[in-house]
Amino acid sequence: MDSQTIKNLIEQGLPGAAAEVSGADGVHFEAVVVAEAFRGKLPLARHRLVYATLGDLMGGAIHALSLKTVTPEEAGNH
């Protein structure tokens, strides 16, 4: 598994999302995902949206994924 594949899966699964994914060891990854779909959702619900784009890879090819999920407005404030 590699960061580019994870980025592509997230962006395809969440239309309009922009993801930045890093992870040098091929099993532990960090992602920052900016998506309008997160508006009005609590962090757990946001994370579930991202996990849904990765399906069975979570806990398999992707051992761990640290997430930061923000709306476009929240991204502009950081």
Tab-separated table of N, CA, C and O in Angstrom:
chain	number	residue	atom	x	y	z
A	1	MET	N	0.847	-1.179	0.000
A	1	MET	CA	0.000	0.000	0.000
A	1	MET	C	0.889	1.238	0.000
A	1	MET	O	1.961	1.230	0.572
A	2	ASP	N	0.395	2.292	-0.655
A	2	ASP	CA	1.175	3.527	-0.675
A	2	ASP	C	0.253	4.732	-0.508
A	2	ASP	O	-0.957	4.637	-0.687
A	3	SER	N	0.835	5.864	-0.141
A	3	SER	CA	0.048	7.057	0.140
A	3	SER	C	-0.758	7.544	-1.052
A	3	SER	O	-1.870	8.009	-0.880
A	4	GLN	N	-0.212	7.442	-2.253
A	4	GLN	CA	-0.934	7.925	-3.433
A	4	GLN	C	-2.214	7.116	-3.666
A	4	GLN	O	-3.248	7.667	-4.003
A	5	THR	N	-2.144	5.805	-3.463
A	5	THR	CA	-3.330	4.958	-3.628
A	5	THR	C	-4.406	5.345	-2.620
A	5	THR	O	-5.591	5.453	-2.971
A	6	ILE	N	-4.005	5.564	-1.379
A	6	ILE	CA	-4.959	5.962	-0.342
A	6	ILE	C	-5.571	7.315	-0.683
A	6	ILE	O	-6.790	7.506	-0.594
A	7	LYS	N	-4.748	8.260	-1.111
A	7	LYS	CA	-5.231	9.580	-1.529
A	7	LYS	C	-6.285	9.432	-2.626
A	7	LYS	O	-7.356	10.029	-2.555
A	8	ASN	N	-5.982	8.631	-3.636
A	8	ASN	CA	-6.912	8.437	-4.751
A	8	ASN	C	-8.228	7.825	-4.283
A	8	ASN	O	-9.309	8.253	-4.706
A	9	LEU	N	-8.163	6.807	-3.421
A	9	LEU	CA	-9.374	6.151	-2.924
A	9	LEU	C	-10.253	7.130	-2.143
A	9	LEU	O	-11.471	7.158	-2.313
A	10	ILE	N	-9.629	7.933	-1.288
A	10	ILE	CA	-10.388	8.902	-0.493
A	10	ILE	C	-11.043	9.936	-1.417
A	10	ILE	O	-12.226	10.233	-1.293
A	11	GLU	N	-10.266	10.469	-2.352
A	11	GLU	CA	-10.798	11.514	-3.228
A	11	GLU	C	-11.873	10.982	-4.178
A	11	GLU	O	-12.807	11.698	-4.520
A	12	GLN	N	-11.749	9.727	-4.597
A	12	GLN	CA	-12.791	9.136	-5.444
A	12	GLN	C	-14.045	8.840	-4.633
A	12	GLN	O	-15.163	8.975	-5.125
A	13	GLY	N	-13.871	8.412	-3.385
A	13	GLY	CA	-14.998	8.026	-2.548
A	13	GLY	C	-15.751	9.200	-1.945
A	13	GLY	O	-16.900	9.080	-1.572
A	14	LEU	N	-15.071	10.343	-1.820
A	14	LEU	CA	-15.690	11.559	-1.277
A	14	LEU	C	-15.582	12.644	-2.339
A	14	LEU	O	-14.597	13.380	-2.376
A	15	PRO	N	-16.551	12.753	-3.216
A	15	PRO	CA	-16.470	13.745	-4.294
A	15	PRO	C	-16.203	15.152	-3.762
A	15	PRO	O	-16.795	15.576	-2.778
A	16	GLY	N	-15.253	15.815	-4.388
A	16	GLY	CA	-14.897	17.172	-3.994
A	16	GLY	C	-13.876	17.234	-2.871
A	16	GLY	O	-13.431	18.317	-2.507
A	17	ALA	N	-13.482	16.091	-2.325
A	17	ALA	CA	-12.512	16.073	-1.225
A	17	ALA	C	-11.099	16.262	-1.759
A	17	ALA	O	-10.792	15.894	-2.895
A	18	ALA	N	-10.253	16.826	-0.914
A	18	ALA	CA	-8.827	16.928	-1.206
A	18	ALA	C	-8.103	16.258	-0.047
A	18	ALA	O	-8.355	16.575	1.115
A	19	ALA	N	-7.242	15.310	-0.362
A	19	ALA	CA	-6.530	14.569	0.687
A	19	ALA	C	-5.031	14.705	0.521
A	19	ALA	O	-4.517	14.718	-0.598
A	20	GLU	N	-4.341	14.833	1.646
A	20	GLU	CA	-2.883	14.769	1.686
A	20	GLU	C	-2.558	13.581	2.568
A	20	GLU	O	-2.975	13.537	3.727
A	21	VAL	N	-1.850	12.607	2.021
A	21	VAL	CA	-1.565	11.376	2.765
A	21	VAL	C	-0.063	11.159	2.799
A	21	VAL	O	0.627	11.314	1.794
A	22	SER	N	0.447	10.796	3.974
A	22	SER	CA	1.858	10.450	4.108
A	22	SER	C	1.976	9.166	4.914
A	22	SER	O	1.076	8.790	5.644
A	23	GLY	N	3.105	8.498	4.736
A	23	GLY	CA	3.362	7.264	5.460
A	23	GLY	C	4.519	6.533	4.814
A	23	GLY	O	4.386	6.035	3.703
A	24	ALA	N	5.636	6.513	5.491
A	24	ALA	CA	6.858	5.976	4.896
A	24	ALA	C	6.984	4.461	4.998
A	24	ALA	O	7.700	3.854	4.214
A	25	ASP	N	6.287	3.835	5.956
A	25	ASP	CA	6.519	2.397	6.163
A	25	ASP	C	5.541	1.492	5.410
A	25	ASP	O	5.664	0.279	5.456
A	26	GLY	N	4.552	2.074	4.725
A	26	GLY	CA	3.640	1.266	3.922
A	26	GLY	C	2.480	0.634	4.681
A	26	GLY	O	1.648	-0.033	4.081
A	27	VAL	N	2.404	0.833	5.994
A	27	VAL	CA	1.276	0.297	6.768
A	27	VAL	C	0.671	1.324	7.728
A	27	VAL	O	-0.481	1.212	8.108
A	28	HIS	N	1.452	2.324	8.138
A	28	HIS	CA	0.969	3.382	9.027
A	28	HIS	C	0.932	4.681	8.221
A	28	HIS	O	1.949	5.081	7.650
A	29	PHE	N	-0.237	5.314	8.200
A	29	PHE	CA	-0.409	6.504	7.374
A	29	PHE	C	-1.056	7.636	8.163
A	29	PHE	O	-1.738	7.393	9.153
A	30	GLU	N	-0.819	8.854	7.702
A	30	GLU	CA	-1.470	10.042	8.235
A	30	GLU	C	-2.138	10.745	7.073
A	30	GLU	O	-1.553	10.849	5.989
A	31	ALA	N	-3.355	11.225	7.292
A	31	ALA	CA	-4.075	11.916	6.224
A	31	ALA	C	-4.757	13.163	6.759
A	31	ALA	O	-5.286	13.169	7.872
A	32	VAL	N	-4.703	14.211	5.955
A	32	VAL	CA	-5.493	15.407	6.184
A	32	VAL	C	-6.481	15.442	5.037
A	32	VAL	O	-6.086	15.429	3.866
A	33	VAL	N	-7.766	15.436	5.374
A	33	VAL	CA	-8.813	15.402	4.350
A	33	VAL	C	-9.693	16.635	4.516
A	33	VAL	O	-10.218	16.894	5.602
A	34	VAL	N	-9.814	17.396	3.425
A	34	VAL	CA	-10.657	18.590	3.406
A	34	VAL	C	-11.857	18.268	2.517
A	34	VAL	O	-11.676	17.899	1.353
A	35	ALA	N	-13.063	18.377	3.075
A	35	ALA	CA	-14.260	18.056	2.288
A	35	ALA	C	-15.470	18.825	2.796
A	35	ALA	O	-15.675	18.950	4.004
A	36	GLU	N	-16.254	19.310	1.869
A	36	GLU	CA	-17.517	19.973	2.193
A	36	GLU	C	-18.467	18.997	2.889
A	36	GLU	O	-19.279	19.390	3.725
A	37	ALA	N	-18.342	17.706	2.572
A	37	ALA	CA	-19.210	16.672	3.149
A	37	ALA	C	-19.098	16.599	4.674
A	37	ALA	O	-19.963	16.030	5.331
A	38	PHE	N	-18.039	17.175	5.250
A	38	PHE	CA	-17.846	17.127	6.698
A	38	PHE	C	-18.663	18.184	7.438
A	38	PHE	O	-18.776	18.134	8.654
A	39	ARG	N	-19.222	19.146	6.711
A	39	ARG	CA	-19.942	20.239	7.354
A	39	ARG	C	-21.070	19.702	8.242
A	39	ARG	O	-21.855	18.865	7.828
A	40	GLY	N	-21.085	20.175	9.498
A	40	GLY	CA	-22.145	19.797	10.425
A	40	GLY	C	-21.983	18.416	11.044
A	40	GLY	O	-22.855	17.982	11.782
A	41	LYS	N	-20.876	17.736	10.746
A	41	LYS	CA	-20.666	16.385	11.285
A	41	LYS	C	-19.601	16.412	12.382
A	41	LYS	O	-18.627	17.151	12.297
A	42	LEU	N	-19.815	15.584	13.389
A	42	LEU	CA	-18.829	15.433	14.460
A	42	LEU	C	-17.622	14.652	13.948
A	42	LEU	O	-17.731	13.938	12.941
A	43	PRO	N	-16.471	14.754	14.620
A	43	PRO	CA	-15.267	14.063	14.144
A	43	PRO	C	-15.457	12.577	13.865
A	43	PRO	O	-14.969	12.076	12.847
A	44	LEU	N	-16.160	11.850	14.720
A	44	LEU	CA	-16.337	10.412	14.498
A	44	LEU	C	-17.078	10.145	13.188
A	44	LEU	O	-16.712	9.258	12.414
A	45	ALA	N	-18.117	10.923	12.913
A	45	ALA	CA	-18.876	10.755	11.663
A	45	ALA	C	-18.004	11.097	10.457
A	45	ALA	O	-18.083	10.441	9.411
A	46	ARG	N	-17.149	12.105	10.598
A	46	ARG	CA	-16.231	12.474	9.519
A	46	ARG	C	-15.260	11.325	9.232
A	46	ARG	O	-15.024	10.983	8.081
A	47	HIS	N	-14.724	10.755	10.292
A	47	HIS	CA	-13.770	9.647	10.131
A	47	HIS	C	-14.456	8.443	9.478
A	47	HIS	O	-13.861	7.783	8.628
A	48	ARG	N	-15.689	8.186	9.861
A	48	ARG	CA	-16.419	7.058	9.255
A	48	ARG	C	-16.585	7.257	7.751
A	48	ARG	O	-16.502	6.290	6.989
A	49	LEU	N	-16.816	8.497	7.319
A	49	LEU	CA	-16.930	8.774	5.883
A	49	LEU	C	-15.625	8.410	5.167
A	49	LEU	O	-15.637	7.832	4.088
A	50	VAL	N	-14.502	8.761	5.778
A	50	VAL	CA	-13.204	8.454	5.167
A	50	VAL	C	-12.957	6.952	5.186
A	50	VAL	O	-12.569	6.364	4.179
A	51	TYR	N	-13.195	6.307	6.318
A	51	TYR	CA	-12.984	4.855	6.409
A	51	TYR	C	-13.820	4.111	5.377
A	51	TYR	O	-13.381	3.114	4.813
A	52	ALA	N	-15.034	4.606	5.109
A	52	ALA	CA	-15.908	3.950	4.132
A	52	ALA	C	-15.287	3.950	2.732
A	52	ALA	O	-15.516	3.034	1.951
A	53	THR	N	-14.466	4.962	2.430
A	53	THR	CA	-13.836	5.018	1.108
A	53	THR	C	-12.732	3.975	0.979
A	53	THR	O	-12.333	3.632	-0.127
A	54	LEU	N	-12.243	3.474	2.103
A	54	LEU	CA	-11.110	2.531	2.097
A	54	LEU	C	-11.547	1.089	2.306
A	54	LEU	O	-10.771	0.159	2.048
A	55	GLY	N	-12.776	0.889	2.768
A	55	GLY	CA	-13.339	-0.452	2.892
A	55	GLY	C	-12.465	-1.432	3.649
A	55	GLY	O	-11.939	-1.133	4.727
A	56	ASP	N	-12.278	-2.610	3.066
A	56	ASP	CA	-11.543	-3.708	3.713
A	56	ASP	C	-10.048	-3.450	3.855
A	56	ASP	O	-9.360	-4.225	4.524
A	57	LEU	N	-9.541	-2.398	3.226
A	57	LEU	CA	-8.112	-2.095	3.376
A	57	LEU	C	-7.784	-1.691	4.815
A	57	LEU	O	-6.680	-1.926	5.289
A	58	MET	N	-8.784	-1.080	5.492
A	58	MET	CA	-8.570	-0.691	6.888
A	58	MET	C	-8.442	-1.946	7.741
A	58	MET	O	-9.270	-2.834	7.670
A	59	GLY	N	-7.381	-2.000	8.517
A	59	GLY	CA	-7.133	-3.168	9.350
A	59	GLY	C	-6.448	-4.289	8.591
A	59	GLY	O	-6.055	-5.291	9.170
A	60	GLY	N	-6.315	-4.118	7.283
A	60	GLY	CA	-5.619	-5.100	6.451
A	60	GLY	C	-4.351	-4.468	5.916
A	60	GLY	O	-3.366	-4.338	6.633
A	61	ALA	N	-4.385	-4.049	4.647
A	61	ALA	CA	-3.220	-3.422	4.027
A	61	ALA	C	-2.856	-2.109	4.717
A	61	ALA	O	-1.704	-1.715	4.749
A	62	ILE	N	-3.871	-1.451	5.277
A	62	ILE	CA	-3.630	-0.225	6.040
A	62	ILE	C	-3.776	-0.578	7.510
A	62	ILE	O	-4.885	-0.791	8.001
A	63	HIS	N	-2.657	-0.686	8.197
A	63	HIS	CA	-2.691	-1.081	9.604
A	63	HIS	C	-3.217	0.050	10.480
A	63	HIS	O	-3.975	-0.185	11.421
A	64	ALA	N	-2.810	1.286	10.188
A	64	ALA	CA	-3.239	2.427	10.995
A	64	ALA	C	-3.324	3.666	10.120
A	64	ALA	O	-2.489	3.874	9.246
A	65	LEU	N	-4.353	4.470	10.371
A	65	LEU	CA	-4.538	5.711	9.639
A	65	LEU	C	-4.925	6.798	10.624
A	65	LEU	O	-5.981	6.736	11.253
A	66	SER	N	-4.044	7.776	10.783
A	66	SER	CA	-4.330	8.926	11.628
A	66	SER	C	-5.006	9.977	10.749
A	66	SER	O	-4.497	10.310	9.682
A	67	LEU	N	-6.159	10.461	11.186
A	67	LEU	CA	-6.934	11.374	10.354
A	67	LEU	C	-7.099	12.745	10.978
A	67	LEU	O	-7.319	12.876	12.187
A	68	LYS	N	-7.026	13.757	10.123
A	68	LYS	CA	-7.474	15.103	10.450
A	68	LYS	C	-8.489	15.434	9.378
A	68	LYS	O	-8.174	15.403	8.184
A	69	THR	N	-9.732	15.688	9.785
A	69	THR	CA	-10.807	15.938	8.825
A	69	THR	C	-11.366	17.330	9.067
A	69	THR	O	-11.783	17.650	10.183
A	70	VAL	N	-11.376	18.165	8.023
A	70	VAL	CA	-11.834	19.541	8.152
A	70	VAL	C	-12.662	19.947	6.929
A	70	VAL	O	-12.513	19.372	5.848
A	71	THR	N	-13.531	20.937	7.137
A	71	THR	CA	-14.252	21.530	6.010
A	71	THR	C	-13.318	22.541	5.345
A	71	THR	O	-12.294	22.930	5.942
A	72	PRO	N	-13.644	22.994	4.153
A	72	PRO	CA	-12.788	24.010	3.509
A	72	PRO	C	-12.597	25.254	4.386
A	72	PRO	O	-11.500	25.800	4.462
A	73	GLU	N	-13.653	25.700	5.076
A	73	GLU	CA	-13.540	26.866	5.934
A	73	GLU	C	-12.599	26.592	7.119
A	73	GLU	O	-11.798	27.436	7.489
A	74	GLU	N	-12.724	25.419	7.718
A	74	GLU	CA	-11.849	25.068	8.838
A	74	GLU	C	-10.403	24.977	8.377
A	74	GLU	O	-9.492	25.351	9.110
A	75	ALA	N	-10.180	24.501	7.176
A	75	ALA	CA	-8.823	24.398	6.646
A	75	ALA	C	-8.208	25.774	6.495
A	75	ALA	O	-7.010	25.956	6.718
A	76	GLY	N	-9.026	26.741	6.123
A	76	GLY	CA	-8.535	28.111	5.968
A	76	GLY	C	-8.190	28.794	7.268
A	76	GLY	O	-7.468	29.776	7.301
A	77	ASN	N	-8.688	28.246	8.386
A	77	ASN	CA	-8.430	28.829	9.699
A	77	ASN	C	-7.217	28.235	10.399
A	77	ASN	O	-6.907	28.604	11.514
A	78	HIS	N	-6.564	27.246	9.775
A	78	HIS	CA	-5.432	26.574	10.439
A	78	HIS	C	-4.118	27.036	9.871
A	78	HIS	O	-3.951	27.387	8.806
